[in-house]
Amino acid sequence: RCPVEYRLTSSDQPWQCQISLRHKSPENNQHVCGEEELFGTLISDKSNLEEMIYRAQLAVLNPDLPTKSFETSDIKSLRTGEKPSQAGSPTELGFSDDVISLDISGPELPNLCIVDLPGADAAYDFKSRDEVNTVEDITVHHMSGNAIILLALNMRNQFNHQRAPRLARQVDPDGLRTIGVLTHPDCIQDGEEDGWLKIMKGSDHTLKRRPSRPIPSYTSLTARIDGYFMTRHSSSTEKAKFLEITAPWIHETELLSRMGIPNLVKELSNILGGSIRHLVPSLRSAAQRALESTVQSLTSLPPAPAGTPAVELSGMVRAFCAEVEELVKGNDGHESLLQLCRTAHRKLRRGILSTTPNFRPFKDASRDTKKAKFYVEQDDVLQQSCETSAIYLEDLPSNVPLSVTTDLIKRCTIDWDKHCLECFDAIHAATLTKVHGLARSHFGRYSSTSLLADVLLLCDELVEKFRLKTLELIKFQLKLEESPFTMNDAYFSACKDKYLVQYKAAQKVRLSHLLNQPSGPSPDNDRVREAIAMLAKQGFYITEEGLSKACGKEHQYDEELAVMAETSAYFRVAYKRVINNIPRVVDYGFMRATAEDLYDTLVRGLYLGSNKAVEHATAYLSEDAQVKAERKRHVQKKEQLGAALKEIFRLEV
């Protein structure tokens, strides 16, 4: 009423047997490899085996009861279908797909695995369709793969009425792995002998391997122990005698070599040997792939806890801190954070440039050509999207005091703190995200303890500490910019001269525009005379020579133009200073400072420097029960596959 697995092993030690139960996993409804529950003690007396198998079957068919209760309960006085008196379980199962495994070793035993399945027709004695489905599912499951199917057919029933052949065809449609064994020839109904002879001779229901010899039985109960089909009350001599004296078998001399248990054993040995030789290459490849997959699964699991948890945790902390330092420095393979920082730096640069003073060297907006652009370096081109308001000559006082220049500079730098803080906020968020990611990769596998949560909390506290310090440093840097100062006189003077030349050139272009002629040393004579005539009508008398001098002379707003040039030049000096100093303050005051202080912070916070370091480390590194169970399964599977590969190699040799 359940599968019984006989694992036979040749040994020079006395005969012994250990029974185990293999239950289906509740998670995936599959029999987990290696997960077996021992049932009873080691059996050394063959006479006790049948009773222990019966006890094991009762345990399998009553899953609601403790397995141990069936090892010692009184079952000899039980009637059919009755359970032990102490069992108060619901109705006993009709069939079960849990497996009873018998590990049998001893001399003169082959190295072989045989699975005895419930009869495919037995379930039809039950009324429940679920029982029928259970038996058919059990049969199909165990016949799948590359196992040799020994199809026992009861000659008492007609072939077409037996369901086992139909199930065998599902998994072996060509009959390459199926061997038919006919039993109970003494129970054949009158007139059905010819039908069975056709099957034996291969003219009906043909298999690639024809049905083997009939095995007579004098009782309907057969015991299948140690891999042989035996009757409980008949000897091999009596069976052979039955075949020799009973018609129609006595007349089928060509079939005599295929009749009887000895001939069955001999042919099975030949078939099994040939199948093994044929399957060895594919078995080796399959076992190798399974072993590689198992090793890969083991590798993906967290390593087993070390014997010295404090040392192990200290090493993990050191490795984590080393990788954070690599990240902060942007070493090979750890450039992601610095790439995010550079993006923030470029945004800071654009933001500071957007505050460039928008000086227009014209009297007022009505005289602004709108086309003139003023810059001393290529990045000044970004001023085309300048966010500051235009400042014209008439906006400046006629006698410009020093305070006006200072005020103009302050007006340009008033929004610098906003751009600097936006830059720092972006770097702070990126750093925190990257540190959290590294923490999860180093400590996340210990999800059943508070290790990761404590590490993240300590990191957050440390990052916040240096964030506040860096904010103060940034504010200090910006406060220094409130009072204009520079020792970079050469650069300041060069920028001032360039701006002044461009401002004055723009004014000349404007004066030429008033005269309706392009600027240049040789204006058209007709246009010049026309301009002189227009001025004369207004009461201004001037010669052609005087007009030419007026087009090329310095404008009356020299002092205002000088203020514009000085302010623009100083902005260049301060701008370059800020876009270099702020990123360096953030780099050294925040990122590198955090990385340098991280190890000591974690050692203190995780108590690795205290006299209770081992106790705390043991608690932090305690393994999750599910991971532990998964590792155990993989280790057992790895050992089994390794042993199987050794056996396969031995067979090949």
CSV table of C-alpha atoms in Angstrom, one decimal, residues 99-374:
chain,number,residue,atom,x,y,z
A,99,VAL,CA,8.5,5.6,0.8
A,100,ILE,CA,9.7,2.8,3.0
A,101,SER,CA,13.4,2.4,2.4
A,102,LEU,CA,15.3,-0.8,3.4
A,103,ASP,CA,19.1,-0.5,3.4
A,104,ILE,CA,20.1,-4.2,3.3
A,105,SER,CA,23.8,-5.2,3.2
A,106,GLY,CA,25.5,-8.6,3.5
A,107,PRO,CA,27.4,-11.2,1.6
A,108,GLU,CA,26.2,-12.5,-1.7
A,109,LEU,CA,24.0,-9.5,-2.3
A,110,PRO,CA,24.2,-7.5,-5.5
A,111,ASN,CA,24.6,-3.7,-5.5
A,112,LEU,CA,21.1,-2.9,-6.7
A,113,CYS,CA,18.1,-0.8,-5.9
A,114,ILE,CA,14.6,-2.3,-6.4
A,115,VAL,CA,11.4,-0.4,-5.8
A,116,ASP,CA,8.3,-2.6,-5.1
A,117,LEU,CA,5.1,-0.6,-6.0
A,118,PRO,CA,1.5,-1.2,-5.0
A,119,GLY,CA,-0.4,-3.2,-7.5
A,120,ALA,CA,-2.0,-1.0,-10.1
A,121,ASP,CA,-5.3,-2.9,-9.8
A,122,ALA,CA,-5.3,-3.0,-6.0
A,123,ALA,CA,-6.7,0.5,-5.7
A,124,TYR,CA,-9.8,-0.5,-7.5
A,125,ASP,CA,-10.8,-2.5,-4.4
A,126,PHE,CA,-11.4,0.9,-2.8
A,127,LYS,CA,-14.4,3.0,-3.6
A,128,SER,CA,-12.5,6.4,-3.6
A,129,ARG,CA,-11.3,7.7,-6.9
A,130,ASP,CA,-8.6,9.5,-5.0
A,131,GLU,CA,-7.1,6.2,-3.9
A,132,VAL,CA,-7.0,5.1,-7.6
A,133,ASN,CA,-5.3,8.3,-8.6
A,134,THR,CA,-2.8,8.0,-5.8
A,135,VAL,CA,-1.7,4.5,-6.8
A,136,GLU,CA,-1.4,5.5,-10.5
A,137,ASP,CA,0.6,8.6,-9.6
A,138,ILE,CA,2.9,6.5,-7.5
A,139,THR,CA,3.4,4.0,-10.2
A,140,VAL,CA,4.1,6.5,-13.0
A,141,HIS,CA,6.5,8.5,-10.8
A,142,HIS,CA,8.7,5.6,-9.9
A,143,MET,CA,8.7,4.1,-13.4
A,144,SER,CA,9.9,7.4,-15.0
A,145,GLY,CA,13.5,7.9,-15.7
A,146,ASN,CA,15.8,5.1,-16.8
A,147,ALA,CA,14.7,2.4,-14.4
A,148,ILE,CA,14.0,-1.1,-15.7
A,149,ILE,CA,10.3,-1.8,-15.3
A,150,LEU,CA,9.6,-5.4,-14.2
A,151,LEU,CA,5.9,-5.7,-15.2
A,152,ALA,CA,4.3,-8.5,-13.1
A,153,LEU,CA,1.1,-9.6,-14.8
A,154,ASN,CA,-1.3,-12.0,-13.0
A,155,MET,CA,-2.4,-14.7,-15.5
A,156,ARG,CA,-5.6,-15.2,-13.5
A,157,ASN,CA,-6.9,-11.9,-15.0
A,158,GLN,CA,-7.2,-11.2,-18.7
A,159,PHE,CA,-4.4,-9.0,-20.1
A,160,ASN,CA,-6.7,-6.3,-21.4
A,161,HIS,CA,-8.3,-5.9,-17.9
A,162,GLN,CA,-5.0,-5.1,-16.2
A,163,ARG,CA,-4.0,-1.5,-15.8
A,164,ALA,CA,-0.3,-1.9,-15.2
A,165,PRO,CA,0.6,-2.2,-18.9
A,166,ARG,CA,-1.2,1.0,-19.7
A,167,LEU,CA,0.7,2.9,-17.0
A,168,ALA,CA,4.0,1.4,-18.2
A,169,ARG,CA,3.3,2.6,-21.8
A,170,GLN,CA,2.9,6.1,-20.5
A,171,VAL,CA,6.6,6.3,-19.4
A,172,ASP,CA,8.0,3.7,-21.8
A,173,PRO,CA,5.9,3.8,-25.0
A,174,ASP,CA,8.4,1.7,-27.0
A,175,GLY,CA,8.8,-0.9,-24.3
A,176,LEU,CA,12.6,-0.5,-24.3
A,177,ARG,CA,12.8,-0.6,-20.5
A,178,THR,CA,9.8,-2.9,-19.8
A,179,ILE,CA,10.2,-6.6,-19.0
A,180,GLY,CA,6.9,-8.6,-18.7
A,181,VAL,CA,6.8,-11.3,-16.0
A,182,LEU,CA,3.8,-13.6,-16.0
A,183,THR,CA,2.7,-15.0,-12.6
A,184,HIS,CA,0.1,-17.4,-11.3
A,185,PRO,CA,-0.1,-19.7,-14.4
A,186,ASP,CA,-1.9,-22.3,-12.2
A,187,CYS,CA,-4.8,-19.8,-11.9
A,188,ILE,CA,-5.5,-19.4,-15.6
A,189,GLN,CA,-9.1,-19.6,-16.6
A,190,ASP,CA,-10.0,-22.5,-18.9
A,191,GLY,CA,-9.6,-21.6,-22.5
A,192,GLU,CA,-7.3,-18.6,-22.0
A,193,GLU,CA,-4.0,-20.4,-22.3
A,194,ASP,CA,-3.7,-19.6,-26.1
A,195,GLY,CA,-4.0,-15.9,-25.4
A,196,TRP,CA,-1.1,-16.0,-22.9
A,197,LEU,CA,1.0,-18.2,-25.2
A,198,LYS,CA,0.6,-15.5,-28.0
A,199,ILE,CA,1.9,-12.9,-25.6
A,200,MET,CA,4.8,-15.0,-24.6
A,201,LYS,CA,5.7,-15.8,-28.2
A,202,GLY,CA,5.6,-12.1,-29.1
A,203,SER,CA,2.7,-12.3,-31.6
A,204,ASP,CA,0.4,-10.1,-29.3
A,205,HIS,CA,1.1,-7.1,-27.1
A,206,THR,CA,4.7,-7.0,-28.3
A,207,LEU,CA,7.4,-5.4,-26.2
A,208,LYS,CA,10.9,-4.7,-27.3
A,209,ARG,CA,11.7,-7.1,-24.6
A,210,ARG,CA,9.2,-10.0,-24.8
A,211,PRO,CA,7.4,-11.1,-21.6
A,212,SER,CA,9.6,-13.4,-19.6
A,213,ARG,CA,8.8,-16.8,-18.2
A,214,PRO,CA,5.7,-17.6,-16.1
A,215,ILE,CA,6.2,-18.1,-12.4
A,216,PRO,CA,3.8,-20.5,-10.7
A,217,SER,CA,2.4,-19.7,-7.3
A,218,TYR,CA,0.3,-21.8,-5.0
A,219,THR,CA,-1.0,-18.9,-2.9
A,220,SER,CA,-2.2,-15.4,-3.8
A,221,LEU,CA,0.2,-13.8,-1.3
A,222,THR,CA,3.8,-13.3,-2.6
A,223,ALA,CA,6.6,-11.9,-0.7
A,224,ARG,CA,9.1,-9.7,-2.6
A,225,ILE,CA,12.1,-9.5,-0.3
A,226,ASP,CA,15.8,-9.2,-1.2
A,227,GLY,CA,14.9,-8.6,-4.8
A,228,TYR,CA,13.3,-12.0,-5.7
A,229,PHE,CA,9.7,-13.0,-6.4
A,230,MET,CA,9.1,-15.8,-4.0
A,231,THR,CA,6.0,-17.7,-2.8
A,232,ARG,CA,5.7,-18.1,1.0
A,233,HIS,CA,5.0,-21.8,0.9
A,234,SER,CA,6.5,-23.2,-2.3
A,235,SER,CA,10.0,-24.1,-3.2
A,236,SER,CA,11.7,-23.5,-6.6
A,237,THR,CA,11.8,-27.3,-7.1
A,238,GLU,CA,8.0,-27.5,-6.8
A,239,LYS,CA,7.5,-24.6,-9.2
A,240,ALA,CA,9.8,-26.1,-11.8
A,241,LYS,CA,8.0,-29.5,-11.5
A,242,PHE,CA,4.7,-27.7,-12.1
A,243,LEU,CA,6.0,-26.3,-15.4
A,244,GLU,CA,7.4,-29.7,-16.5
A,245,ILE,CA,4.2,-31.7,-15.9
A,246,THR,CA,1.4,-29.2,-16.7
A,247,ALA,CA,-0.1,-28.4,-20.2
A,248,PRO,CA,0.3,-26.4,-22.2
A,249,TRP,CA,3.8,-25.5,-20.7
A,250,ILE,CA,5.1,-29.1,-21.1
A,251,HIS,CA,4.6,-28.8,-24.9
A,252,GLU,CA,6.3,-25.4,-25.3
A,253,THR,CA,9.8,-26.6,-25.3
A,254,GLU,CA,11.2,-23.5,-27.0
A,255,LEU,CA,9.8,-21.5,-24.0
A,256,LEU,CA,11.3,-23.7,-21.3
A,257,SER,CA,14.5,-21.6,-21.2
A,258,ARG,CA,12.4,-18.6,-20.2
A,259,MET,CA,10.4,-20.3,-17.5
A,260,GLY,CA,11.1,-20.5,-13.8
A,261,ILE,CA,12.8,-18.2,-11.3
A,262,PRO,CA,16.4,-19.3,-11.9
A,263,ASN,CA,16.0,-18.4,-15.6
A,264,LEU,CA,14.4,-15.1,-14.7
A,265,VAL,CA,17.3,-14.2,-12.4
A,266,LYS,CA,19.8,-15.2,-15.1
A,267,GLU,CA,18.1,-13.1,-17.8
A,268,LEU,CA,17.5,-10.2,-15.5
A,269,SER,CA,21.2,-10.2,-14.6
A,270,ASN,CA,22.1,-10.1,-18.3
A,271,ILE,CA,19.6,-7.3,-19.1
A,272,LEU,CA,20.6,-5.3,-16.1
A,273,GLY,CA,24.3,-5.5,-17.0
A,274,GLY,CA,23.6,-4.5,-20.6
A,275,SER,CA,21.4,-1.6,-19.5
A,276,ILE,CA,24.0,-0.4,-17.1
A,277,ARG,CA,26.7,-0.4,-19.8
A,278,HIS,CA,24.4,1.4,-22.1
A,279,LEU,CA,23.4,4.0,-19.6
A,280,VAL,CA,26.8,4.6,-17.9
A,281,PRO,CA,27.8,7.5,-20.2
A,282,SER,CA,24.5,9.3,-19.8
A,283,LEU,CA,24.4,8.5,-16.1
A,284,ARG,CA,27.9,10.0,-15.7
A,285,SER,CA,26.9,13.2,-17.5
A,286,ALA,CA,23.7,13.6,-15.6
A,287,ALA,CA,25.4,12.9,-12.3
A,288,GLN,CA,28.2,15.4,-13.2
A,289,ARG,CA,25.7,18.1,-14.1
A,290,ALA,CA,23.7,17.4,-10.9
A,291,LEU,CA,26.9,17.6,-8.8
A,292,GLU,CA,27.9,20.9,-10.4
A,293,SER,CA,24.5,22.3,-9.8
A,294,THR,CA,24.6,21.2,-6.2
A,295,VAL,CA,28.0,22.7,-5.7
A,296,GLN,CA,26.8,26.0,-7.2
A,297,SER,CA,23.8,25.9,-4.9
A,298,LEU,CA,26.1,25.3,-1.9
A,299,THR,CA,28.3,28.2,-3.0
A,300,SER,CA,25.4,30.6,-3.2
A,301,LEU,CA,24.5,29.9,0.4
A,302,PRO,CA,26.2,31.9,3.2
A,303,PRO,CA,29.2,30.1,4.6
A,304,ALA,CA,28.7,28.0,7.7
A,305,PRO,CA,29.4,29.7,11.0
A,306,ALA,CA,33.0,29.6,11.9
A,307,GLY,CA,34.3,28.2,15.1
A,308,THR,CA,35.6,31.6,16.2
A,309,PRO,CA,32.6,34.0,15.7
A,310,ALA,CA,34.4,37.1,17.1
A,311,VAL,CA,37.3,36.6,14.6
A,312,GLU,CA,34.8,35.9,11.8
A,313,LEU,CA,32.7,39.0,12.5
A,314,SER,CA,35.8,41.2,12.9
A,315,GLY,CA,37.0,40.0,9.4
A,316,MET,CA,33.5,40.8,7.9
A,317,VAL,CA,33.7,44.3,9.4
A,318,ARG,CA,37.2,44.9,8.1
A,319,ALA,CA,36.2,43.7,4.6
A,320,PHE,CA,33.1,46.0,4.6
A,321,CYS,CA,35.1,49.0,5.7
A,322,ALA,CA,37.8,48.3,3.1
A,323,GLU,CA,35.2,48.2,0.3
A,324,VAL,CA,33.7,51.5,1.6
A,325,GLU,CA,37.1,53.1,1.4
A,326,GLU,CA,37.6,51.8,-2.1
A,327,LEU,CA,34.2,53.3,-3.0
A,328,VAL,CA,35.0,56.7,-1.6
A,329,LYS,CA,38.4,56.8,-3.4
A,330,GLY,CA,36.9,55.6,-6.6
A,331,ASN,CA,39.4,52.8,-7.2
A,332,ASP,CA,39.1,50.3,-10.0
A,333,GLY,CA,35.7,48.6,-9.9
A,334,HIS,CA,34.3,51.1,-7.4
A,335,GLU,CA,33.8,54.2,-9.5
A,336,SER,CA,30.0,54.4,-9.2
A,337,LEU,CA,29.9,56.8,-6.2
A,338,LEU,CA,32.5,59.2,-7.7
A,339,GLN,CA,30.5,59.3,-11.0
A,340,LEU,CA,27.4,60.4,-9.0
A,341,CYS,CA,29.6,63.0,-7.3
A,342,ARG,CA,30.9,64.4,-10.6
A,343,THR,CA,27.3,64.8,-11.8
A,344,ALA,CA,26.6,66.9,-8.6
A,345,HIS,CA,29.8,68.9,-9.2
A,346,ARG,CA,28.8,69.8,-12.7
A,347,LYS,CA,25.4,70.9,-11.5
A,348,LEU,CA,27.0,73.1,-8.9
A,349,ARG,CA,29.2,74.6,-11.5
A,350,ARG,CA,26.2,75.4,-13.7
A,351,GLY,CA,24.4,76.8,-10.7
A,352,ILE,CA,27.2,79.2,-9.7
A,353,LEU,CA,27.7,80.3,-13.3
A,354,SER,CA,24.0,81.1,-13.6
A,355,THR,CA,24.5,83.8,-11.0
A,356,THR,CA,27.1,85.7,-13.2
A,357,PRO,CA,26.5,89.4,-13.1
A,358,ASN,CA,24.6,90.3,-16.3
A,359,PHE,CA,26.3,93.7,-17.2
A,360,ARG,CA,25.2,95.4,-20.4
A,361,PRO,CA,27.5,98.3,-21.4
A,362,PHE,CA,24.6,100.4,-22.7
A,363,LYS,CA,22.9,103.4,-21.2
A,364,ASP,CA,19.5,101.6,-20.9
A,365,ALA,CA,17.5,98.7,-22.2
A,366,SER,CA,16.3,100.6,-25.2
A,367,ARG,CA,19.8,100.9,-26.5
A,368,ASP,CA,20.8,97.3,-25.8
A,369,THR,CA,21.5,95.4,-29.0
A,370,LYS,CA,20.6,92.1,-27.2
A,371,LYS,CA,23.2,90.3,-29.4
A,372,ALA,CA,26.4,91.3,-27.6
A,373,LYS,CA,27.9,88.5,-25.5
A,374,PHE,CA,30.8,89.0,-23.1
